[in-house]
Short mmCIF file of C-alpha atoms in Angstrom, two decimals:
data_model
loop_
_atom_site.label_atom_id
_atom_site.label_comp_id
_atom_site.label_asym_id
_atom_site.label_seq_id
_atom_site.Cartn_x
_atom_site.Cartn_y
_atom_site.Cartn_z
CA MET A 1 149.97 -23.85 37.78
CA THR A 2 153.13 -25.72 36.82
CA GLU A 3 155.41 -27.24 39.39
CA PRO A 4 158.02 -24.91 40.86
CA ILE A 5 161.50 -25.61 39.56
CA VAL A 6 163.07 -25.22 42.99
CA LYS A 7 161.38 -25.88 46.29
CA TYR A 8 162.96 -25.36 49.71
CA ASN A 9 161.10 -27.09 52.51
CA LYS A 10 161.97 -26.12 56.10
CA VAL A 11 165.60 -25.76 55.18
CA THR A 12 167.87 -25.33 58.18
CA LYS A 13 171.60 -24.90 58.21
CA TYR A 14 174.04 -24.87 61.08
CA PHE A 15 177.76 -24.24 60.98
CA ASP A 16 178.70 -26.14 64.14
CA ASP A 17 176.57 -24.42 66.79
CA LEU A 18 175.81 -21.36 64.71
CA GLN A 19 172.45 -21.37 63.01
CA VAL A 20 172.56 -19.55 59.68
CA LEU A 21 169.25 -20.65 58.16
CA ASP A 22 166.08 -21.26 60.11
CA LYS A 23 163.38 -23.54 58.57
CA ILE A 24 163.10 -21.67 55.31
CA ASP A 25 160.31 -22.42 52.83
CA PHE A 26 160.87 -21.00 49.40
CA GLU A 27 159.93 -21.63 45.78
CA ILE A 28 161.25 -20.55 42.42
CA GLN A 29 158.94 -20.96 39.44
CA GLN A 30 159.91 -21.95 35.93
CA GLY A 31 161.76 -19.02 34.35
CA GLU A 32 161.33 -16.85 37.42
CA LYS A 33 164.06 -14.35 38.35
CA VAL A 34 164.44 -13.94 42.09
CA ALA A 35 166.80 -11.48 43.72
CA LEU A 36 168.05 -12.08 47.25
CA ILE A 37 168.97 -9.04 49.28
CA GLY A 38 169.93 -8.54 52.89
CA PRO A 39 172.84 -7.63 55.13
CA SER A 40 175.99 -9.74 54.96
CA GLY A 41 175.78 -12.70 57.30
CA SER A 42 172.02 -12.87 56.87
CA GLY A 43 172.26 -16.31 55.24
CA LYS A 44 171.46 -15.48 51.62
CA THR A 45 174.74 -16.82 50.25
CA THR A 46 174.50 -20.02 52.31
CA PHE A 47 170.92 -20.34 51.10
CA ALA A 48 172.12 -20.33 47.48
CA ARG A 49 175.19 -22.48 48.13
CA LEU A 50 172.94 -25.24 49.50
CA LEU A 51 171.21 -25.35 46.13
CA MET A 52 174.59 -25.66 44.39
CA THR A 53 175.54 -28.39 46.92
CA LEU A 54 178.54 -26.39 48.06
CA GLU A 55 177.32 -26.62 51.65
CA GLU A 56 175.65 -29.62 53.22
CA ILE A 57 172.08 -29.24 54.34
CA THR A 58 171.48 -29.71 58.08
CA ASP A 59 167.74 -30.24 58.02
CA GLY A 60 164.81 -29.95 55.64
CA THR A 61 164.72 -30.72 51.93
CA ILE A 62 165.36 -29.01 48.62
CA GLU A 63 163.65 -30.22 45.48
CA VAL A 64 164.82 -29.39 41.99
CA GLU A 65 162.40 -30.21 39.19
CA GLY A 66 160.41 -32.38 41.57
CA GLU A 67 163.42 -34.44 42.68
CA TYR A 68 165.09 -34.28 46.05
CA LEU A 69 168.57 -32.79 45.83
CA TRP A 70 170.07 -33.90 49.11
CA HIS A 71 167.98 -37.00 49.61
CA GLU A 72 166.77 -40.13 47.93
CA LYS A 73 163.53 -41.97 48.61
CA ASN A 74 163.93 -45.65 49.38
CA GLU A 75 161.34 -48.38 48.68
CA LYS A 76 159.48 -47.57 51.88
CA GLY A 77 159.22 -43.93 50.88
CA GLU A 78 161.64 -42.80 53.57
CA LEU A 79 164.26 -40.19 52.84
CA SER A 80 167.92 -41.08 53.12
CA PRO A 81 170.99 -39.02 52.20
CA ALA A 82 171.55 -38.92 48.45
CA SER A 83 174.26 -40.99 46.78
CA THR A 84 176.95 -39.20 44.80
CA GLU A 85 175.30 -40.27 41.53
CA HIS A 86 171.91 -38.96 42.58
CA LEU A 87 173.43 -35.70 43.78
CA ARG A 88 175.24 -35.25 40.47
CA LYS A 89 172.12 -36.01 38.47
CA VAL A 90 169.93 -33.48 40.26
CA ARG A 91 172.73 -30.94 40.54
CA SER A 92 173.10 -30.89 36.75
CA ASN A 93 169.99 -28.66 36.67
CA VAL A 94 171.78 -25.96 38.62
CA GLY A 95 174.59 -23.63 37.61
CA MET A 96 176.46 -20.91 39.42
CA VAL A 97 178.40 -17.74 38.73
CA PHE A 98 180.77 -16.79 41.52
CA GLN A 99 181.81 -13.45 42.93
CA HIS A 100 185.46 -14.16 42.17
CA PHE A 101 184.87 -15.80 38.75
CA HIS A 102 187.06 -18.86 39.42
CA LEU A 103 188.07 -19.28 35.80
CA PHE A 104 190.48 -22.12 35.07
CA PRO A 105 193.79 -20.23 34.82
CA HIS A 106 195.52 -23.02 32.91
CA MET A 107 193.04 -22.93 30.05
CA THR A 108 192.24 -20.40 27.37
CA VAL A 109 188.89 -18.64 27.38
CA LEU A 110 187.42 -21.09 24.86
CA GLU A 111 188.89 -24.08 26.71
CA ASN A 112 187.34 -22.78 29.92
CA ILE A 113 183.96 -22.87 28.25
CA ILE A 114 184.15 -26.21 26.44
CA GLU A 115 185.86 -28.11 29.27
CA ALA A 116 182.72 -29.07 31.17
CA PRO A 117 180.58 -29.91 28.10
CA ILE A 118 183.32 -32.30 26.95
CA THR A 119 184.46 -33.71 30.31
CA VAL A 120 181.15 -33.77 32.13
CA LYS A 121 178.54 -34.11 29.39
CA GLY A 122 180.70 -36.10 26.99
CA LYS A 123 180.14 -33.82 24.01
CA LYS A 124 182.34 -34.06 20.93
CA LYS A 125 185.04 -31.41 20.86
CA LYS A 126 183.87 -30.05 17.53
CA GLU A 127 180.32 -29.62 18.65
CA ALA A 128 181.36 -28.13 22.00
CA THR A 129 183.66 -25.67 20.26
CA LYS A 130 180.90 -24.52 17.93
CA GLN A 131 178.51 -24.05 20.83
CA GLY A 132 181.22 -22.41 22.94
CA LYS A 133 181.95 -19.86 20.25
CA GLU A 134 178.29 -19.00 19.88
CA ILE A 135 178.03 -18.34 23.60
CA LEU A 136 181.25 -16.35 23.61
CA ASP A 137 179.81 -14.24 20.86
CA LYS A 138 176.69 -13.71 22.95
CA VAL A 139 178.74 -12.28 25.82
CA GLY A 140 180.77 -10.24 23.33
CA LEU A 141 184.11 -11.97 23.82
CA LEU A 142 184.61 -14.05 20.71
CA ASP A 143 187.81 -12.16 19.93
CA LYS A 144 189.27 -13.34 23.26
CA ALA A 145 188.70 -17.06 22.61
CA ASP A 146 192.40 -17.98 22.59
CA VAL A 147 193.51 -15.69 25.40
CA TYR A 148 194.31 -16.87 28.94
CA PRO A 149 192.18 -15.51 31.80
CA ALA A 150 195.13 -13.64 33.33
CA GLN A 151 195.04 -11.26 30.36
CA LEU A 152 191.39 -10.30 30.84
CA SER A 153 189.83 -7.49 32.85
CA GLY A 154 187.56 -8.37 35.75
CA GLY A 155 184.46 -7.64 33.73
CA GLN A 156 185.64 -9.82 30.88
CA LYS A 157 186.50 -12.61 33.31
CA GLN A 158 183.02 -12.54 34.76
CA ARG A 159 181.47 -12.59 31.30
CA VAL A 160 183.52 -15.70 30.48
CA ALA A 161 182.42 -17.25 33.77
CA ILE A 162 178.80 -16.56 32.85
CA ALA A 163 179.30 -18.13 29.43
CA ARG A 164 180.94 -21.15 31.07
CA ALA A 165 177.92 -21.64 33.34
CA LEU A 166 175.41 -21.02 30.53
CA VAL A 167 176.92 -23.57 28.18
CA MET A 168 175.87 -26.32 30.61
CA GLU A 169 172.26 -25.23 30.06
CA PRO A 170 171.16 -25.14 33.69
CA LYS A 171 167.48 -24.77 34.54
CA VAL A 172 168.42 -22.53 37.45
CA LEU A 173 171.38 -20.20 37.42
CA ILE A 174 172.72 -18.74 40.66
CA PHE A 175 174.59 -15.45 40.62
CA ASP A 176 176.48 -14.85 43.85
CA GLU A 177 177.22 -11.13 43.97
CA PRO A 178 178.51 -11.25 40.39
CA THR A 179 179.69 -7.65 40.34
CA SER A 180 180.96 -7.18 43.90
CA ALA A 181 184.57 -7.91 43.00
CA LEU A 182 184.60 -5.57 40.00
CA ASP A 183 185.85 -2.03 39.55
CA PRO A 184 182.84 0.28 39.30
CA GLU A 185 183.39 1.04 35.61
CA LEU A 186 183.24 -2.68 34.77
CA VAL A 187 179.98 -3.44 36.56
CA GLY A 188 177.79 -2.25 33.67
CA GLU A 189 179.04 -4.70 31.05
CA VAL A 190 178.43 -7.68 33.36
CA LEU A 191 174.95 -6.52 34.37
CA GLU A 192 174.10 -6.08 30.72
CA VAL A 193 175.00 -9.70 29.98
CA ILE A 194 172.96 -10.91 32.94
CA LYS A 195 170.04 -8.82 31.77
CA ASP A 196 170.28 -10.34 28.30
CA ILE A 197 170.04 -13.81 29.78
CA ALA A 198 167.13 -12.74 31.95
CA ASP A 199 165.32 -11.28 28.94
CA GLN A 200 165.60 -14.57 27.08
CA GLY A 201 163.38 -15.96 29.76
CA GLU A 202 163.81 -19.74 29.96
CA THR A 203 166.44 -19.90 32.69
CA SER A 204 165.33 -19.36 36.26
CA MET A 205 167.64 -17.12 38.22
CA LEU A 206 168.65 -16.69 41.79
CA LEU A 207 170.52 -13.42 42.03
CA ILE A 208 172.31 -12.38 45.19
CA THR A 209 173.08 -8.73 44.79
CA HIS A 210 173.66 -5.37 46.37
CA GLU A 211 172.68 -3.57 43.16
CA MET A 212 169.14 -2.57 44.08
CA ASP A 213 168.43 -0.79 40.81
CA PHE A 214 169.51 -3.83 38.92
CA ALA A 215 167.46 -6.15 41.12
CA LYS A 216 164.43 -4.01 40.44
CA GLU A 217 165.06 -4.09 36.71
CA VAL A 218 165.73 -7.80 36.31
CA ALA A 219 163.91 -9.58 39.11
CA ASP A 220 160.29 -10.70 39.14
CA ARG A 221 160.54 -11.03 42.89
CA ILE A 222 162.81 -9.91 45.67
CA ALA A 223 163.35 -11.80 48.92
CA PHE A 224 164.82 -9.98 51.89
CA PHE A 225 166.98 -12.06 54.23
CA ASP A 226 167.76 -11.18 57.77
CA ASP A 227 169.16 -13.34 60.55
CA GLY A 228 168.66 -16.64 58.75
CA LYS A 229 165.08 -15.99 57.74
CA ILE A 230 163.24 -14.57 54.75
CA VAL A 231 161.60 -11.55 56.32
CA GLU A 232 159.83 -10.22 53.25
CA ASP A 233 159.23 -11.68 49.84
CA GLY A 234 157.36 -9.94 47.04
CA ALA A 235 157.34 -7.83 43.90
CA PRO A 236 160.37 -5.50 43.55
CA SER A 237 158.26 -2.34 43.78
CA GLU A 238 156.63 -3.58 46.99
CA ILE A 239 159.89 -4.60 48.62
CA LEU A 240 161.88 -1.53 47.66
CA TYR A 241 159.24 1.21 47.92
CA ASN A 242 156.74 -0.18 50.35
CA PRO A 243 158.69 -2.18 52.95
CA LYS A 244 156.52 -3.54 55.76
CA SER A 245 159.00 -4.71 58.38
CA THR A 246 161.22 -2.35 60.32
CA ARG A 247 164.23 -4.50 59.52
CA LEU A 248 163.77 -4.10 55.78
CA LYS A 249 163.11 -0.37 56.22
CA GLU A 250 166.31 -0.01 58.19
CA PHE A 251 168.25 -2.06 55.70
CA LEU A 252 167.04 0.00 52.74
CA GLU A 253 167.71 3.25 54.57
CA ARG A 254 171.21 2.24 55.51
CA PHE A 255 171.72 1.05 51.99
CA MET A 256 170.54 4.24 50.33
CA ASN A 257 172.72 6.27 52.66
CA THR A 258 175.87 4.39 51.78
CA GLN A 259 175.04 4.31 48.08
CA THR A 260 174.36 7.99 47.46
CA PRO A 261 177.58 9.84 46.81
CA MET B 1 254.05 -44.36 41.62
CA LYS B 2 252.22 -41.36 40.21
CA ILE B 3 249.16 -40.12 42.03
CA TRP B 4 247.20 -39.85 38.81
CA ASN B 5 247.72 -42.12 35.84
CA TRP B 6 245.94 -40.96 32.71
CA ASN B 7 246.44 -44.23 30.84
CA TYR B 8 244.88 -46.16 33.67
CA ALA B 9 242.08 -43.64 33.93
CA PHE B 10 241.21 -44.02 30.25
CA ASP B 11 241.48 -47.78 30.50
CA ILE B 12 238.83 -48.03 33.20
CA LEU B 13 236.61 -45.24 31.95
CA PRO B 14 234.47 -47.40 29.59
CA GLU B 15 233.73 -49.91 32.33
CA ILE B 16 232.61 -47.20 34.74
CA ILE B 17 230.53 -45.47 32.10
CA SER B 18 228.78 -48.71 31.23
CA ALA B 19 227.79 -49.04 34.90
CA LEU B 20 226.36 -45.54 34.69
CA TRP B 21 223.48 -47.11 32.81
CA VAL B 22 222.47 -49.00 35.97
CA THR B 23 222.64 -45.81 37.99
CA ILE B 24 220.51 -43.88 35.53
CA THR B 25 217.83 -46.55 35.12
CA ALA B 26 217.65 -46.98 38.90
CA THR B 27 217.13 -43.23 39.24
CA VAL B 28 214.52 -42.96 36.51
CA VAL B 29 212.51 -46.01 37.53
CA GLY B 30 212.86 -45.18 41.23
CA PHE B 31 211.72 -41.63 40.66
CA GLY B 32 208.80 -42.74 38.51
CA LEU B 33 207.73 -44.96 41.37
CA ALA B 34 208.24 -42.12 43.84
CA LEU B 35 206.01 -39.83 41.76
CA ILE B 36 203.19 -42.35 41.55
CA LEU B 37 203.42 -43.40 45.20
CA GLY B 38 203.83 -39.80 46.32
CA LEU B 39 200.69 -38.73 44.53
CA LEU B 40 198.89 -41.74 45.93
CA TRP B 41 199.88 -40.81 49.52
CA THR B 42 198.74 -37.25 48.98
CA ILE B 43 195.36 -38.29 47.69
CA LEU B 44 194.91 -40.93 50.41
CA ILE B 45 195.87 -38.44 53.11
CA ARG B 46 193.22 -36.10 51.76
CA SER B 47 190.61 -38.87 51.79
CA ASP B 48 187.31 -38.23 53.53
CA SER B 49 187.76 -41.46 55.47
CA LYS B 50 189.63 -40.79 58.71
CA ILE B 51 191.01 -44.33 58.77
CA VAL B 52 192.46 -44.19 55.25
CA SER B 53 193.85 -40.74 55.89
CA SER B 54 195.58 -41.63 59.13
CA ILE B 55 197.02 -44.90 57.83
CA ALA B 56 198.51 -43.14 54.81
CA GLY B 57 199.75 -40.30 57.02
CA GLY B 58 201.30 -42.84 59.39
CA ILE B 59 203.16 -44.63 56.61
CA VAL B 60 204.52 -41.37 55.24
CA THR B 61 205.71 -40.17 58.66
CA PHE B 62 207.31 -43.51 59.42
CA VAL B 63 209.16 -43.80 56.13
CA ARG B 64 210.30 -40.20 56.14
CA ASN B 65 211.71 -40.43 59.64
CA THR B 66 213.72 -43.61 59.25
CA PRO B 67 217.02 -43.79 57.34
CA ILE B 68 216.83 -44.87 53.73
CA LEU B 69 219.74 -47.27 54.26
CA VAL B 70 217.82 -49.12 56.95
CA GLN B 71 214.85 -49.34 54.61
CA LEU B 72 217.03 -50.70 51.83
CA PHE B 73 218.52 -53.32 54.16
CA PHE B 74 215.06 -54.22 55.34
CA ILE B 75 213.74 -54.73 51.82
CA PHE B 76 216.80 -56.64 50.67
CA TYR B 77 217.73 -58.70 53.73
CA VAL B 78 214.52 -59.02 55.76
CA PHE B 79 211.88 -59.45 53.07
CA PRO B 80 213.39 -62.83 52.00
CA GLU B 81 212.55 -64.15 55.47
CA PHE B 82 208.92 -63.57 54.55
CA GLY B 83 209.42 -65.28 51.23
CA ILE B 84 209.94 -62.12 49.18
CA SER B 85 213.38 -62.30 47.59
CA LEU B 86 214.12 -59.39 45.33
CA GLU B 87 216.93 -58.69 42.90
CA PRO B 88 219.25 -55.93 44.12
CA PHE B 89 217.99 -53.64 41.37
CA VAL B 90 214.33 -54.21 42.18
CA ALA B 91 214.91 -53.87 45.92
CA GLY B 92 216.94 -50.71 45.36
CA VAL B 93 214.37 -49.09 43.11
CA LEU B 94 211.63 -50.01 45.55
CA GLY B 95 213.54 -48.51 48.47
CA LEU B 96 214.44 -45.32 46.66
CA GLY B 97 210.93 -44.95 45.26
CA LEU B 98 209.28 -45.52 48.61
CA HIS B 99 211.57 -43.19 50.51
CA TYR B 100 211.36 -40.33 48.04
CA SER B 101 207.62 -40.76 47.60
CA THR B 102 207.21 -39.47 51.15
CA TYR B 103 209.11 -36.29 50.32
CA LEU B 104 207.24 -35.85 47.07
CA SER B 105 203.94 -36.39 48.84
CA GLU B 106 204.72 -33.32 50.93
CA VAL B 107 205.60 -31.38 47.76
CA PHE B 108 202.35 -32.40 46.09
CA ARG B 109 200.41 -31.40 49.17
CA SER B 110 201.84 -27.91 49.07
CA GLY B 111 201.15 -27.70 45.33
CA ILE B 112 197.55 -28.78 45.80
CA GLU B 113 197.02 -26.38 48.66
CA SER B 114 198.31 -23.55 46.51
CA VAL B 115 195.34 -24.05 44.16
CA ASP B 116 192.55 -21.56 44.84
CA PRO B 117 189.79 -23.32 46.85
CA GLY B 118 187.31 -21.70 44.47
CA GLN B 119 188.50 -24.12 41.80
CA TRP B 120 186.99 -27.01 43.77
CA GLU B 121 183.72 -25.14 44.11
CA VAL B 122 183.47 -24.27 40.45
CA ALA B 123 184.25 -27.90 39.59
CA THR B 124 181.28 -28.92 41.73
CA ALA B 125 179.11 -26.25 40.16
CA LEU B 126 179.99 -27.57 36.71
CA ASN B 127 179.22 -31.08 37.96
CA PHE B 128 182.69 -32.59 37.52
CA THR B 129 183.21 -35.99 39.07
CA LYS B 130 185.79 -36.18 41.83
CA ARG B 131 188.26 -37.91 39.52
CA LYS B 132 187.86 -35.37 36.72
CA THR B 133 188.19 -32.53 39.21
CA TRP B 134 191.58 -33.91 40.14
CA THR B 135 192.82 -34.72 36.66
CA ARG B 136 191.43 -31.77 34.72
CA ILE B 137 191.33 -28.91 37.23
CA ILE B 138 193.43 -29.38 40.35
CA LEU B 139 196.53 -31.32 39.33
CA PRO B 140 197.27 -29.28 36.18
CA GLN B 141 197.40 -26.22 38.44
CA ALA B 142 199.18 -27.90 41.33
CA PHE B 143 202.10 -29.29 39.32
CA PRO B 144 203.78 -26.35 37.55
CA PRO B 145 204.58 -24.32 40.70
CA VAL B 146 206.25 -27.30 42.39
CA LEU B 147 208.01 -28.66 39.31
CA PRO B 148 211.38 -27.12 40.31
CA VAL B 149 211.20 -28.73 43.75
CA ILE B 150 210.33 -32.06 42.18
CA GLY B 151 213.31 -31.65 39.86
CA ASN B 152 215.58 -30.99 42.82
CA TYR B 153 214.50 -34.22 44.43
CA PHE B 154 215.24 -35.99 41.17
CA ILE B 155 218.83 -34.73 41.21
CA THR B 156 219.19 -35.52 44.91
CA MET B 157 217.94 -39.03 44.33
CA PHE B 158 220.37 -39.49 41.45
CA LYS B 159 223.23 -38.57 43.74
CA GLU B 160 222.02 -41.00 46.40
CA THR B 161 221.99 -44.05 44.12
CA PRO B 162 225.48 -45.11 45.32
CA LEU B 163 223.63 -46.19 48.48
CA LEU B 164 222.39 -49.10 46.43
CA SER B 165 225.91 -50.53 46.39
CA ALA B 166 225.20 -51.41 50.02
CA ILE B 167 222.67 -53.96 48.86
CA THR B 168 225.12 -55.37 46.31
CA LEU B 169 223.81 -53.55 43.26
CA VAL B 170 226.74 -53.08 40.89
CA GLU B 171 226.10 -49.50 39.96
CA ILE B 172 228.75 -46.91 39.19
CA LEU B 173 230.32 -46.61 42.65
CA GLN B 174 230.40 -50.37 43.20
CA THR B 175 232.04 -50.79 39.79
CA ALA B 176 234.71 -48.26 40.71
CA LYS B 177 235.27 -50.01 44.00
CA ASN B 178 235.63 -53.37 42.26
CA ILE B 179 238.16 -51.91 39.85
CA GLY B 180 240.08 -50.40 42.74
CA ALA B 181 240.05 -53.66 44.62
CA GLY B 182 241.55 -55.42 41.64
CA THR B 183 244.36 -52.95 40.99
CA PHE B 184 244.84 -51.27 44.36
CA ARG B 185 244.46 -47.91 42.64
CA TYR B 186 241.45 -46.06 43.98
CA THR B 187 242.21 -42.46 43.04
CA GLU B 188 241.24 -42.68 39.39
CA PRO B 189 238.06 -44.76 39.67
CA PHE B 190 236.56 -42.76 42.52
CA THR B 191 237.55 -39.46 40.93
CA ILE B 192 235.91 -40.52 37.69
CA VAL B 193 232.74 -41.42 39.59
CA GLY B 194 232.68 -38.01 41.24
CA VAL B 195 233.27 -36.23 37.95
CA LEU B 196 230.57 -38.21 36.18
CA PHE B 197 228.03 -37.28 38.84
CA LEU B 198 229.07 -33.65 38.54
CA VAL B 199 228.89 -33.70 34.75
CA LEU B 200 225.32 -34.99 34.88
CA SER B 201 223.98 -33.15 37.93
CA TYR B 202 225.27 -29.71 37.20
CA PRO B 203 223.67 -29.25 33.75
CA ALA B 204 220.49 -30.75 35.15
CA SER B 205 220.39 -28.16 37.91
CA LEU B 206 220.99 -25.40 35.34
CA LEU B 207 218.09 -26.72 33.29
CA LEU B 208 215.97 -26.69 36.39
CA ARG B 209 216.80 -23.09 37.17
CA ASN B 210 215.83 -22.23 33.63
CA LEU B 211 212.53 -24.04 34.09
CA GLU B 212 211.96 -22.27 37.38
CA ASN B 213 212.37 -18.88 35.70
CA LYS B 214 209.98 -19.83 32.94
CA ILE B 215 207.35 -20.95 35.43
CA SER B 216 207.64 -17.85 37.60
CA GLU B 217 207.17 -15.75 34.46
CA LYS B 218 203.91 -17.53 33.75
CA TYR B 219 202.45 -17.35 37.26
#
C-alpha cells in the first residue's frame, strides 16, 4: 500500500483550558475523499483547520506526504516546532475552500484566481491567465472573468473560490461546509462542481458537510466526530445506514428529523 | 491711512506666494513621512513580539499626547545639544511627519481592522508570505475606506505649517510677518495669508468629499 497523504498522530488541541480534540489518529489516502460529519462544536472544523495551519496544534503531529507539518526533525532526530519556511513548504500541498468564500473583493474574478499562482508560485502572468481561464471554464464561470465578486451570487462566489483553490494544485483540498452559507437553490451548482473535482480523482478531499446525501455520493469514507473524538469511521453506507454507537444513531436521527420538511 | 491698500497688497503678493512653495513642500514631504512612519507604527504595533509592539505603542501614545510645538522645539533646539543640528526645514518636516504619523497610525489600524479576518485565513490557505499578505491582500482593502480621513489629516497638516515659523522656517506666515515688520502694515500680508490658505484648502476639501462619495458607492 502507498503512503497515506495525510496522517494525524495523537493530535490534541486546546483552546485555553477547553479541549476540542483528544489524541486523534487519522489517515487520508492518496485520492481518497473523506467526509467529516458531526454536531457543531464536535471539533471537525478545528480538525481540518489544523491541517490548513489556521490553528496551532497543541500536541501530536500531522504529516503531509510523509513530512511533518508543524514540526521539523533536527540532526538528533528530535522534533522541534517548524520554521516559517518549512511550514510554507509543507502547507503548499493543502488547499481550502471556506464557508464564506473569502474572495478578494478588490480583484476581478480572474484576478482572484491568478493572484496566488503569480504572487506565491511565481508564474508568468500569461501562463497563469491561460490556466486561470481553463479552470474558470471548468466551474462554468468564464463569462464572469472580468466581474468583481460583489456582482456574483453566493453560488457563483463559491465556485470562484473553488477555482482559486484548485489552481494551486493542492494534493489535499479541504471543504469547510462549502454550501452552508448559500441559499437553498444555489447549493446544487456548488455541489456539482465539487462532485466533478471528486470524479477526476487525483485530489484527496476532506469535506466537512451537513449534506448527508452528498457525503454519501462523493465520499469514500465518512468519519463521525463527537466531543473531540472520531467516534465512527467507515464506508458511507455503514455510517449512515448501520450506525454502531448510540451517539451516531442519535445524531442521524436528529438530523433526519430536522431535514425532512 | 486706509485700512486696506490694494496697491500695497499687490506689491507684496508675489513675495508671499513665492513663500507658499516652502509651505507646500513642507506639507507634502511631511505628510509623505507621516504616511510611511504611520504605517510602520501600525505594523510594529501588530507585531507578534510583545516587546516590539509595546515599544511602538508607547512611542505613538507619547507623541500623540504631547504638543507638536514642544516636539518641534525639541527637535530644533535640543537635538543640537546631542550633536544633531538640523535645518529649520528638515526639523519642521521631521516634527510634522512624526506627529501626524501617530494620528495616521490610528487611521491605518481602523482600516486594517475593517478588513474581513477571513482574508488573512485565505491568504494563509493560498500560502502567501506575510509580506505579500500585507501588500497584495490586506492593505489594498484597508486603504480605500480610510482615504477620506487621511485626506482630512493632509489638509489639517497643511493648515498647521505656520507652526514651523516658530522654529525660524521662513514659510508663508513668517514671510508675511517679515513684510509687516518692515512696513508696519500687517492687515494686508496676514489677510493674504489667510486667503491663500482658504483658496487651497477649500477646493481640496471639496475634492475629498467627491472622493468620499465615490468610495462609498464602491463599498
